[in-house]
């Protein structure tokens, strides 16, 4: 994870380290907010507005310009908008797009584009898409305000999110615990406190073997 993040930073125009959130202002007034361990390249000229998401997750607030659509290229997707707010995330061999405001067109070379509206979410992988879902865009984008919010999420999903903001690895030793349901709101600036809160409310135990390795059993 650490090596991948640093390689992406080396190759990118803008990037964030573990636990860092950064907002980048683009030349047309649009902004991109980068989550932890995220890297992007930007290609702007008089004819083109394009961002390449190399790694991680980013929240886009796009200034309207019907003559020059704003394009985000992911590993598996191409997102096209005129002016709107949306999130693109690269994770687990999928690109996931969530719409916060406006209308977004998402596709790739070998599939017909999907048209997404507010609170729509779509994941596209190398072979296929896994369907259009209706979600809470505010919850999905809570990280932009410094929080992670979960409602009836599996523990392994929650830990995966917390780990993105932690300087270390978190392992769930007992596979049966992965499906334990979690609801809550956590501050991403203090991932250790988030883990402690989970330990206090769930049938789990934390073992901090080193500063860089935590085991949950």
Short mmCIF file of N, CA and C in Angstrom, two decimals, residues 98-183:
data_model
loop_
_atom_site.label_atom_id
_atom_site.label_comp_id
_atom_site.label_asym_id
_atom_site.label_seq_id
_atom_site.Cartn_x
_atom_site.Cartn_y
_atom_site.Cartn_z
N UNK A 98 -20.36 8.38 -7.88
CA UNK A 98 -21.53 8.78 -7.09
C UNK A 98 -21.86 10.23 -7.41
N UNK A 99 -23.13 10.51 -7.67
CA UNK A 99 -23.54 11.86 -8.06
C UNK A 99 -24.13 12.61 -6.88
N UNK A 100 -23.56 13.78 -6.58
CA UNK A 100 -24.05 14.64 -5.51
C UNK A 100 -25.00 15.72 -6.02
N UNK A 101 -24.78 16.13 -7.27
CA UNK A 101 -25.62 17.19 -7.85
C UNK A 101 -25.53 17.12 -9.36
N UNK A 102 -26.65 17.34 -10.04
CA UNK A 102 -26.64 17.40 -11.50
C UNK A 102 -26.74 16.04 -12.16
N UNK A 103 -26.29 15.98 -13.40
CA UNK A 103 -26.37 14.78 -14.23
C UNK A 103 -24.97 14.41 -14.72
N UNK A 104 -24.66 13.11 -14.66
CA UNK A 104 -23.33 12.61 -15.02
C UNK A 104 -23.50 11.46 -16.01
N UNK A 105 -22.64 11.41 -17.00
CA UNK A 105 -22.62 10.30 -17.96
C UNK A 105 -21.39 9.46 -17.70
N UNK A 106 -21.60 8.16 -17.47
CA UNK A 106 -20.50 7.26 -17.14
C UNK A 106 -20.49 6.07 -18.09
N UNK A 107 -19.33 5.76 -18.64
CA UNK A 107 -19.22 4.61 -19.52
C UNK A 107 -17.78 4.25 -19.76
N UNK A 108 -17.57 3.45 -20.77
CA UNK A 108 -16.23 3.13 -21.26
C UNK A 108 -16.40 2.62 -22.68
N UNK A 109 -15.32 2.25 -23.31
CA UNK A 109 -15.33 1.98 -24.75
C UNK A 109 -16.33 0.91 -25.17
N UNK A 110 -16.45 -0.16 -24.39
CA UNK A 110 -17.23 -1.30 -24.86
C UNK A 110 -18.61 -1.43 -24.23
N UNK A 111 -19.09 -0.39 -23.52
CA UNK A 111 -20.45 -0.44 -22.98
C UNK A 111 -21.16 0.88 -23.24
N UNK A 112 -22.47 0.81 -23.34
CA UNK A 112 -23.27 2.01 -23.53
C UNK A 112 -23.22 2.87 -22.27
N UNK A 113 -23.04 4.18 -22.40
CA UNK A 113 -22.95 5.04 -21.22
C UNK A 113 -24.22 5.01 -20.38
N UNK A 114 -24.03 5.09 -19.07
CA UNK A 114 -25.14 5.25 -18.15
C UNK A 114 -25.32 6.73 -17.85
N UNK A 115 -26.56 7.15 -17.64
CA UNK A 115 -26.84 8.52 -17.20
C UNK A 115 -27.23 8.47 -15.73
N UNK A 116 -26.44 9.13 -14.89
CA UNK A 116 -26.65 9.11 -13.45
C UNK A 116 -27.15 10.47 -12.98
N UNK A 117 -28.05 10.42 -11.98
CA UNK A 117 -28.58 11.63 -11.36
C UNK A 117 -28.28 11.62 -9.87
N UNK A 118 -28.77 12.61 -9.17
CA UNK A 118 -28.44 12.78 -7.75
C UNK A 118 -28.73 11.50 -6.96
N UNK A 119 -27.74 11.10 -6.15
CA UNK A 119 -27.79 9.91 -5.29
C UNK A 119 -27.71 8.59 -6.06
N UNK A 120 -27.42 8.66 -7.36
CA UNK A 120 -27.13 7.44 -8.12
C UNK A 120 -25.66 7.08 -7.95
N UNK A 121 -25.40 5.77 -7.96
CA UNK A 121 -24.02 5.27 -7.86
C UNK A 121 -23.86 4.10 -8.81
N UNK A 122 -22.72 4.07 -9.50
CA UNK A 122 -22.43 3.00 -10.45
C UNK A 122 -20.99 2.57 -10.32
N UNK A 123 -20.74 1.26 -10.32
CA UNK A 123 -19.38 0.72 -10.32
C UNK A 123 -19.12 0.02 -11.64
N UNK A 124 -17.97 0.31 -12.25
CA UNK A 124 -17.58 -0.30 -13.52
C UNK A 124 -16.21 -0.92 -13.36
N UNK A 125 -16.10 -2.21 -13.74
CA UNK A 125 -14.83 -2.92 -13.68
C UNK A 125 -14.32 -3.24 -15.05
N UNK A 126 -13.27 -4.05 -15.10
CA UNK A 126 -12.64 -4.40 -16.37
C UNK A 126 -13.60 -5.17 -17.27
N UNK A 127 -14.40 -6.06 -16.68
CA UNK A 127 -15.26 -6.93 -17.48
C UNK A 127 -16.70 -6.44 -17.56
N UNK A 128 -17.18 -5.76 -16.50
CA UNK A 128 -18.59 -5.41 -16.48
C UNK A 128 -18.86 -4.29 -15.49
N UNK A 129 -20.14 -3.93 -15.38
CA UNK A 129 -20.60 -3.03 -14.34
C UNK A 129 -21.45 -3.84 -13.38
N UNK A 130 -21.51 -3.40 -12.12
CA UNK A 130 -22.29 -4.19 -11.16
C UNK A 130 -23.61 -3.51 -10.80
N UNK A 131 -24.12 -2.72 -11.72
CA UNK A 131 -25.48 -2.22 -11.56
C UNK A 131 -25.58 -0.85 -10.93
N UNK A 132 -26.64 -0.17 -11.30
CA UNK A 132 -26.94 1.16 -10.78
C UNK A 132 -27.61 1.04 -9.42
N UNK A 133 -27.13 1.81 -8.45
CA UNK A 133 -27.68 1.78 -7.10
C UNK A 133 -28.13 3.18 -6.68
N UNK A 134 -29.03 3.23 -5.72
CA UNK A 134 -29.44 4.50 -5.13
C UNK A 134 -28.86 4.56 -3.73
N UNK A 135 -28.06 5.58 -3.46
CA UNK A 135 -27.35 5.71 -2.19
C UNK A 135 -27.56 7.12 -1.64
N UNK A 136 -27.02 7.36 -0.46
CA UNK A 136 -26.97 8.71 0.09
C UNK A 136 -25.64 9.34 -0.31
N UNK A 137 -25.68 10.27 -1.25
CA UNK A 137 -24.44 10.91 -1.69
C UNK A 137 -23.78 11.67 -0.54
N UNK A 138 -24.59 12.22 0.37
CA UNK A 138 -24.03 12.93 1.52
C UNK A 138 -23.22 12.00 2.41
N UNK A 139 -23.73 10.77 2.60
CA UNK A 139 -22.99 9.79 3.39
C UNK A 139 -21.72 9.35 2.66
N UNK A 140 -21.83 9.09 1.37
CA UNK A 140 -20.67 8.66 0.58
C UNK A 140 -19.58 9.72 0.58
N UNK A 141 -19.97 10.98 0.63
CA UNK A 141 -19.00 12.07 0.58
C UNK A 141 -18.68 12.69 1.92
N UNK A 142 -19.06 12.02 3.01
CA UNK A 142 -18.83 12.58 4.35
C UNK A 142 -17.34 12.80 4.62
N UNK A 143 -16.49 12.03 3.94
CA UNK A 143 -15.04 12.19 4.16
C UNK A 143 -14.55 13.59 3.78
N UNK A 144 -15.26 14.26 2.86
CA UNK A 144 -14.85 15.61 2.47
C UNK A 144 -15.01 16.59 3.62
N UNK A 145 -15.82 16.23 4.61
CA UNK A 145 -16.02 17.06 5.80
C UNK A 145 -15.33 16.46 7.03
N UNK A 146 -14.48 15.46 6.79
CA UNK A 146 -13.67 14.92 7.87
C UNK A 146 -14.25 13.76 8.63
N UNK A 147 -15.28 13.11 8.05
CA UNK A 147 -15.91 12.00 8.76
C UNK A 147 -16.12 10.79 7.85
N UNK A 148 -16.25 9.65 8.47
CA UNK A 148 -16.73 8.44 7.81
C UNK A 148 -18.06 8.08 8.45
N UNK A 149 -19.08 7.87 7.63
CA UNK A 149 -20.42 7.57 8.13
C UNK A 149 -20.87 6.23 7.57
N UNK A 150 -21.36 5.37 8.45
CA UNK A 150 -21.81 4.04 8.04
C UNK A 150 -23.20 3.76 8.60
N UNK A 151 -24.00 3.06 7.82
CA UNK A 151 -25.31 2.62 8.27
C UNK A 151 -25.49 1.15 7.90
N UNK A 152 -25.44 0.31 8.93
CA UNK A 152 -25.60 -1.13 8.75
C UNK A 152 -24.58 -1.71 7.76
N UNK A 153 -23.35 -1.24 7.86
CA UNK A 153 -22.27 -1.73 6.98
C UNK A 153 -21.55 -2.89 7.64
N UNK A 154 -20.99 -3.79 6.84
CA UNK A 154 -20.20 -4.90 7.37
C UNK A 154 -18.89 -4.39 7.95
N UNK A 155 -18.42 -5.05 9.00
CA UNK A 155 -17.21 -4.62 9.69
C UNK A 155 -16.01 -4.56 8.75
N UNK A 156 -15.89 -5.52 7.82
CA UNK A 156 -14.73 -5.50 6.94
C UNK A 156 -14.74 -4.27 6.03
N UNK A 157 -15.93 -3.80 5.64
CA UNK A 157 -16.03 -2.57 4.85
C UNK A 157 -15.59 -1.37 5.68
N UNK A 158 -16.04 -1.32 6.92
CA UNK A 158 -15.69 -0.22 7.82
C UNK A 158 -14.19 -0.19 8.08
N UNK A 159 -13.61 -1.34 8.34
CA UNK A 159 -12.17 -1.41 8.61
C UNK A 159 -11.37 -1.01 7.38
N UNK A 160 -11.82 -1.41 6.22
CA UNK A 160 -11.14 -1.03 4.98
C UNK A 160 -11.09 0.48 4.83
N UNK A 161 -12.19 1.16 5.19
CA UNK A 161 -12.23 2.62 5.10
C UNK A 161 -11.32 3.26 6.14
N UNK A 162 -11.40 2.79 7.37
CA UNK A 162 -10.55 3.36 8.43
C UNK A 162 -9.08 3.16 8.10
N UNK A 163 -8.74 2.01 7.53
CA UNK A 163 -7.35 1.71 7.20
C UNK A 163 -6.77 2.69 6.19
N UNK A 164 -7.60 3.22 5.31
CA UNK A 164 -7.12 4.18 4.31
C UNK A 164 -6.57 5.45 4.95
N UNK A 165 -7.01 5.73 6.18
CA UNK A 165 -6.55 6.93 6.89
C UNK A 165 -5.56 6.59 8.00
N UNK A 166 -5.18 5.32 8.11
CA UNK A 166 -4.29 4.86 9.16
C UNK A 166 -2.89 4.59 8.61
N UNK A 167 -1.89 4.91 9.39
CA UNK A 167 -0.50 4.64 8.99
C UNK A 167 -0.11 3.25 9.47
N UNK A 168 -0.73 2.26 8.86
CA UNK A 168 -0.48 0.88 9.24
C UNK A 168 -1.52 -0.02 8.64
N UNK A 169 -1.44 -1.30 8.97
CA UNK A 169 -2.34 -2.31 8.44
C UNK A 169 -3.26 -2.80 9.56
N UNK A 170 -4.53 -3.00 9.21
CA UNK A 170 -5.51 -3.53 10.17
C UNK A 170 -6.03 -4.85 9.62
N UNK A 171 -5.90 -5.91 10.39
CA UNK A 171 -6.27 -7.25 9.94
C UNK A 171 -7.39 -7.80 10.82
N UNK A 172 -8.45 -8.30 10.20
CA UNK A 172 -9.50 -9.01 10.93
C UNK A 172 -9.14 -10.49 10.91
N UNK A 173 -8.73 -11.02 12.06
CA UNK A 173 -8.23 -12.40 12.11
C UNK A 173 -9.36 -13.41 11.99
N UNK A 174 -10.47 -13.14 12.64
CA UNK A 174 -11.62 -14.06 12.64
C UNK A 174 -12.56 -13.67 11.50
N UNK A 175 -12.65 -14.51 10.50
CA UNK A 175 -13.45 -14.19 9.31
C UNK A 175 -14.93 -14.01 9.64
N UNK A 176 -15.40 -14.63 10.71
CA UNK A 176 -16.81 -14.50 11.08
C UNK A 176 -17.16 -13.08 11.52
N UNK A 177 -16.15 -12.34 11.95
CA UNK A 177 -16.40 -10.97 12.40
C UNK A 177 -16.60 -10.01 11.23
N UNK A 178 -16.18 -10.40 10.05
CA UNK A 178 -16.23 -9.49 8.90
C UNK A 178 -17.65 -9.05 8.57
N UNK A 179 -18.62 -9.89 8.87
CA UNK A 179 -20.01 -9.59 8.52
C UNK A 179 -20.78 -8.91 9.65
N UNK A 180 -20.12 -8.64 10.77
CA UNK A 180 -20.78 -7.92 11.86
C UNK A 180 -21.19 -6.53 11.37
N UNK A 181 -22.43 -6.13 11.67
CA UNK A 181 -22.96 -4.87 11.16
C UNK A 181 -22.55 -3.69 12.03
N UNK A 182 -22.26 -2.58 11.36
CA UNK A 182 -21.79 -1.38 12.04
C UNK A 182 -22.57 -0.17 11.54
N UNK A 183 -23.00 0.67 12.47
CA UNK A 183 -23.57 1.98 12.14
C UNK A 183 -22.87 3.00 13.03
#
